[in-house]
CSV table of C-alpha atoms in Angstrom, one decimal:
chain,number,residue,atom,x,y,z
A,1,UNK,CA,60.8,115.3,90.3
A,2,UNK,CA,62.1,115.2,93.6
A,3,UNK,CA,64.1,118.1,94.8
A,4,UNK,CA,66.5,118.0,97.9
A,5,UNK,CA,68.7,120.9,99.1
A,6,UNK,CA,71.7,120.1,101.6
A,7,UNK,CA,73.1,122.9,104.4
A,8,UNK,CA,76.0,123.4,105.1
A,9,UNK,CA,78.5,122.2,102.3
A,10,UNK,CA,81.4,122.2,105.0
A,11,UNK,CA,81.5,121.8,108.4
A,12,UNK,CA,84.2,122.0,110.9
A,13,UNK,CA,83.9,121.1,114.5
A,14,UNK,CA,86.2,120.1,117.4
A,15,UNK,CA,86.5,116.7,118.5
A,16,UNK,CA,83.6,116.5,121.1
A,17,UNK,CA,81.2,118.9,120.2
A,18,UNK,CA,78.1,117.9,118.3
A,19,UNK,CA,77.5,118.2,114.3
A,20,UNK,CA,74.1,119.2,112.5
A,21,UNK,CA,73.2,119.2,109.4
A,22,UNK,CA,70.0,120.2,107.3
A,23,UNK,CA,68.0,118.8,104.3
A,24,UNK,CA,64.9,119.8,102.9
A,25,UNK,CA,63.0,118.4,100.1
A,26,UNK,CA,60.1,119.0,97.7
A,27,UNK,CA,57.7,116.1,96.7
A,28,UNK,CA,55.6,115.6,99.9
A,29,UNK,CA,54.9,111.5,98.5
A,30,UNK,CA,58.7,110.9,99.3
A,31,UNK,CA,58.4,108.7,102.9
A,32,UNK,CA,62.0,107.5,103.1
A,33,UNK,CA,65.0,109.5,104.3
A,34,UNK,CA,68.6,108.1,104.0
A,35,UNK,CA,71.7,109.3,105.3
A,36,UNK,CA,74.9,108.2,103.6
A,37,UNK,CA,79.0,108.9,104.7
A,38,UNK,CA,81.1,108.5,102.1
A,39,UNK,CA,84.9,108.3,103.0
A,40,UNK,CA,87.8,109.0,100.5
A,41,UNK,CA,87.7,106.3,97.8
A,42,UNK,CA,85.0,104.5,99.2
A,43,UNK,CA,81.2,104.1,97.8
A,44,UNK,CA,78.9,106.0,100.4
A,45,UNK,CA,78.0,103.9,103.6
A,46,UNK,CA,74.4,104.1,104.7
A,47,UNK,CA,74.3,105.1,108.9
A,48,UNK,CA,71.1,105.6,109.3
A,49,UNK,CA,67.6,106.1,107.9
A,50,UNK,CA,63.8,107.1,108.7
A,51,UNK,CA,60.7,106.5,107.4
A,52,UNK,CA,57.9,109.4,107.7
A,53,UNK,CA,55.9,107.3,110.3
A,54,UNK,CA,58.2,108.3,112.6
A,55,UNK,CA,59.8,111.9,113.9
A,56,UNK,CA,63.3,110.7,115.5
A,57,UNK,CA,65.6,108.0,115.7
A,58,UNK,CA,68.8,107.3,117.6
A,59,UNK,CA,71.7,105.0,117.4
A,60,UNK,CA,74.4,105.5,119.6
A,61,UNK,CA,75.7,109.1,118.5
A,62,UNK,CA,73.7,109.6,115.9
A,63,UNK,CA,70.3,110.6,115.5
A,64,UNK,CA,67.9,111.7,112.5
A,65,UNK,CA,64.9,114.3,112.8
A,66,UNK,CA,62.4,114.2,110.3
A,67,UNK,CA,59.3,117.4,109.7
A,68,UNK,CA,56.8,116.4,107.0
A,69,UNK,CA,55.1,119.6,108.1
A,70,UNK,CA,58.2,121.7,107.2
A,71,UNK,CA,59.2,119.2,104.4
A,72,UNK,CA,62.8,119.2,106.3
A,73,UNK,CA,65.1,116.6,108.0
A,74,UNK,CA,68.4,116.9,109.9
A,75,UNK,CA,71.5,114.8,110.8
A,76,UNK,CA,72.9,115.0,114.6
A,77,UNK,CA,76.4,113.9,115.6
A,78,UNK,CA,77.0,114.5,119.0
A,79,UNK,CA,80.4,113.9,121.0
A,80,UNK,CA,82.1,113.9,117.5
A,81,UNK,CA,85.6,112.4,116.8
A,82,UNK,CA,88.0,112.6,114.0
A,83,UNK,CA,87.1,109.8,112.5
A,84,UNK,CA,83.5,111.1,111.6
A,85,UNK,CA,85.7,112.9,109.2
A,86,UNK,CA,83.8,112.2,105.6
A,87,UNK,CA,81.2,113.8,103.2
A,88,UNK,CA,77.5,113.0,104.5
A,89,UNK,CA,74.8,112.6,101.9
A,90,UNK,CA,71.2,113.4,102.9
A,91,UNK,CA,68.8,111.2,100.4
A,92,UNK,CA,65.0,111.3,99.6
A,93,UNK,CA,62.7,108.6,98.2
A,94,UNK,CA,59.3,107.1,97.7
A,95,UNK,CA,59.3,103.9,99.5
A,96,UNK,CA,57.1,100.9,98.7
A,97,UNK,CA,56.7,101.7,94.9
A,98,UNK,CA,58.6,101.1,91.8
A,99,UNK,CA,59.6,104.7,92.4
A,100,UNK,CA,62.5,104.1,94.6
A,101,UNK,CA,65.3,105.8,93.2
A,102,UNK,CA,67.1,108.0,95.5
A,103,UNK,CA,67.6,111.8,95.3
A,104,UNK,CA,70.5,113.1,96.8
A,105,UNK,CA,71.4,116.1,98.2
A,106,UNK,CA,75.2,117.8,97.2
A,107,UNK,CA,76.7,116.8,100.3
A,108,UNK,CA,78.4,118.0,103.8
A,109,UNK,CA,82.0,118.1,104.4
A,110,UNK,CA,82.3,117.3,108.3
A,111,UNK,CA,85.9,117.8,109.3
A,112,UNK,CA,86.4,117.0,113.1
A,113,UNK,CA,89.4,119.0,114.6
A,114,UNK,CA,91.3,116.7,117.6
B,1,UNK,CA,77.8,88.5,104.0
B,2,UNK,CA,80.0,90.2,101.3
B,3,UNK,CA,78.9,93.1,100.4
B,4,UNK,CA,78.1,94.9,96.7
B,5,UNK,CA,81.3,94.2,94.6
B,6,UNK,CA,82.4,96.3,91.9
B,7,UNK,CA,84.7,95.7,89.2
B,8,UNK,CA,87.3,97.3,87.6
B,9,UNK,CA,87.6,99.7,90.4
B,10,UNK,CA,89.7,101.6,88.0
B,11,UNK,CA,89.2,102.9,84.4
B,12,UNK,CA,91.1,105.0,81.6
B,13,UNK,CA,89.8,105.5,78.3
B,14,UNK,CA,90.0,107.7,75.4
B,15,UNK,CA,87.2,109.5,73.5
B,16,UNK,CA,84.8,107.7,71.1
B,17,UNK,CA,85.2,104.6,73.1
B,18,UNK,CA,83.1,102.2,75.1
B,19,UNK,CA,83.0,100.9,78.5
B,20,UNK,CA,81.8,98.1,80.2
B,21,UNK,CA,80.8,98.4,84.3
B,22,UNK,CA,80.2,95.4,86.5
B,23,UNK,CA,78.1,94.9,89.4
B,24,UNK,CA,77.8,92.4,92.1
B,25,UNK,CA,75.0,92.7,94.5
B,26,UNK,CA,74.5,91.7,98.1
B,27,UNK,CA,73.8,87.6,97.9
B,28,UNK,CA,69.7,87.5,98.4
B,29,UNK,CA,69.1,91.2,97.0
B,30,UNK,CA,67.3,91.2,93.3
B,31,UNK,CA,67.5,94.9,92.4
B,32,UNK,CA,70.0,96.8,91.6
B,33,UNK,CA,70.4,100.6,90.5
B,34,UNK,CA,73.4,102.7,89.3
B,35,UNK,CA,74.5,106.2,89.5
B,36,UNK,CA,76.9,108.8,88.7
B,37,UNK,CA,78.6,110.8,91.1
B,38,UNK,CA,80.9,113.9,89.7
B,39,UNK,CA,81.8,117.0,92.0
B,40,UNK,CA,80.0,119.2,89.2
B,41,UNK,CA,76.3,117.2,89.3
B,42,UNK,CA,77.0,115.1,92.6
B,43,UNK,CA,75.2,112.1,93.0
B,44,UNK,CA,72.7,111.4,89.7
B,45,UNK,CA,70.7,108.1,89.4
B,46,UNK,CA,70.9,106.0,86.2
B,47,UNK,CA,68.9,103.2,86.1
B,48,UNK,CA,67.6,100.6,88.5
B,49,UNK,CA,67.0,96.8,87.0
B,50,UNK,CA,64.9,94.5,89.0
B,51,UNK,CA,64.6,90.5,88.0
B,52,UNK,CA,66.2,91.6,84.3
B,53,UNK,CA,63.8,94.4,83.7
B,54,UNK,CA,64.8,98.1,83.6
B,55,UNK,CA,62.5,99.8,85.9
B,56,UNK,CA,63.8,102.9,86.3
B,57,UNK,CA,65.5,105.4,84.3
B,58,UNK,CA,67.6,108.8,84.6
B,59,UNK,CA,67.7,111.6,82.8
B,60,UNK,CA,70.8,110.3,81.0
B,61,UNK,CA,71.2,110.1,77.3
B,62,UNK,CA,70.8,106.8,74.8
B,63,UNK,CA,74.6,106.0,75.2
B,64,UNK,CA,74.4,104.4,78.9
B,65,UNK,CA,72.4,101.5,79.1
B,66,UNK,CA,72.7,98.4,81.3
B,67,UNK,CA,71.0,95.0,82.2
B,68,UNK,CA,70.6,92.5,84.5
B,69,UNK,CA,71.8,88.8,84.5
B,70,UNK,CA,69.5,85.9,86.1
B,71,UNK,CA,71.8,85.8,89.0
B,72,UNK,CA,71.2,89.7,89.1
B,73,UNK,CA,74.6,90.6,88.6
B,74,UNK,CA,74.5,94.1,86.3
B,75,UNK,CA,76.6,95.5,83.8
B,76,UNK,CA,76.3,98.9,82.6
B,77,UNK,CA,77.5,100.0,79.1
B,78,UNK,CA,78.8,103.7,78.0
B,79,UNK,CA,79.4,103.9,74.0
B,80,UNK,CA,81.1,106.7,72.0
B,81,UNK,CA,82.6,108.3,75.5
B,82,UNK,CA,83.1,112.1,76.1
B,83,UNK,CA,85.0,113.8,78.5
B,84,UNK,CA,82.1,115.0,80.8
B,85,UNK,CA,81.2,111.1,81.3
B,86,UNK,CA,84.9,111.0,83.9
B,87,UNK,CA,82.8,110.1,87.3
B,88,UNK,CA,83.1,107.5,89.9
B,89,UNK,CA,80.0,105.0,88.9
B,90,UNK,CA,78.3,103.5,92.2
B,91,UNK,CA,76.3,100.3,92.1
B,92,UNK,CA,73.9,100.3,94.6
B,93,UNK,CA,71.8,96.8,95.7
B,94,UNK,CA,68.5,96.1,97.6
B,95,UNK,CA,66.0,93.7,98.3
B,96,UNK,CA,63.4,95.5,96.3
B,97,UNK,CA,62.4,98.4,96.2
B,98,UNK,CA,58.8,97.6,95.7
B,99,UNK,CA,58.9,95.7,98.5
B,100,UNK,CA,58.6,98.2,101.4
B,101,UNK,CA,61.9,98.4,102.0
B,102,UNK,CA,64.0,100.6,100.1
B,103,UNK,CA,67.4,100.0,102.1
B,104,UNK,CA,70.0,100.8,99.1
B,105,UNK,CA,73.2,99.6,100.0
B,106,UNK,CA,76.5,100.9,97.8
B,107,UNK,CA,79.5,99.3,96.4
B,108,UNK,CA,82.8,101.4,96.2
B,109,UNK,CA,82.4,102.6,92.3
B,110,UNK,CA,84.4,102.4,89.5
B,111,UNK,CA,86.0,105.3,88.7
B,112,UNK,CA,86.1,106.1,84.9
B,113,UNK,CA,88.3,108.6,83.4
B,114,UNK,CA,88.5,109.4,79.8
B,115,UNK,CA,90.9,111.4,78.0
């Protein structure tokens, strides 16, 4: 099955600078990239997604990369602020097919310093 | 538009007991999948039911199962509990996932402890 590996498990960054963080995965069939932030006691939130038709996508401060070449896909927060505070989830899947269960990677830590 | 409602939010029980989890999706959506999260394994799926049929299945043993109502509201059942089953349990809703769009959308869990 799927495989999908998560870097870095913590992140700390002052208020204002920009985040990144890195998945790769393994089946090259998955087509459909998630990113989730889960807050303390909450279930996770999705913020943004991409499909592999496409290379970026922006919304506001965030934006999403995706590779298929390199099998790899990263999250960028830029002007960051304390309440982007949460774990981030990076999540693979096979879109389109009864196959769409979601493989997640372990998880970032982003802790924004004000 | 509410969104994926979970209920109980919160759960204690002891060993060699069962549990009972609810799930209600997103008004419209028809499929609905559940996983496990723990700090040890992170975030593993379950099972995903679409229209009352289990389409999808984890690598999880015989003792969780589930199902789906007509109105596609899900339960999912753990019997004879152990102590490695403590984890918050997320419900997760979407259109279909067959359908091109595979938008998953998460309630806030019920967290299970056993003792």
């Amino acid at each position: 099955g799927e495989n999908v590996e998560q870097h870095p498990s913590t992140l700390s960054v002052q208020e204002g600078d920009s985040a990144v963080i890195k998945c790769t995965y393994s089946d090259s069939a998955s087509n459909y990239f998630p990113w989730y932030k889960q807050e303390l006691g909450k279930g996770p939130q999705l913020i943004i997604d991409i499909r592999s038709n496409v290379g970026e996508k922006k919304d506001q401060r965030i934006a999403v990369t995706l590779n298929k070449t390199a099998k790899h896909f990263s999250l960028h927060i830029t002007e960051t602020q304390p309440e982007d505070s949460a774990v981030y989830f990076c999540a693979a899947s096979i879109m389109g097919s009864t196959l769409g269960r979601l493989y997640f990677g372990r998880g970032t830590q982003l802790t924004v310093w004000p | 538009k509410a969104g994926v409602t979970q209920t109980p939010r919160y759960l204690i029980k002891t060993r060699g007991q069962q549990v009972t989890l609810s799930c209600s999706p997103i008004s419209g959506h028809r499929s609905v999948s559940w996983y496990q999260q723990t700090p040890g394994q992170g975030l593993q799926f379950l099972f995903e039911y679409f229209s009352e049929t289990q389409r999808n299945k984890g690598n999880f043993p015989g003792r969780f199962s589930g199902r789906q109502f007509s109105n596609s509201r899900s339960e999912m059942n753990v019997s004879t509990l152990e102590l490695g089953d403590s984890a918050l349990y997320l419900c997760a809703s979407s259109w279909t996932v067959s359908s091109g769009n595979n938008e998953q959308f998460f309630g806030p869990g019920t967290r299970l402890t056993v003792l």
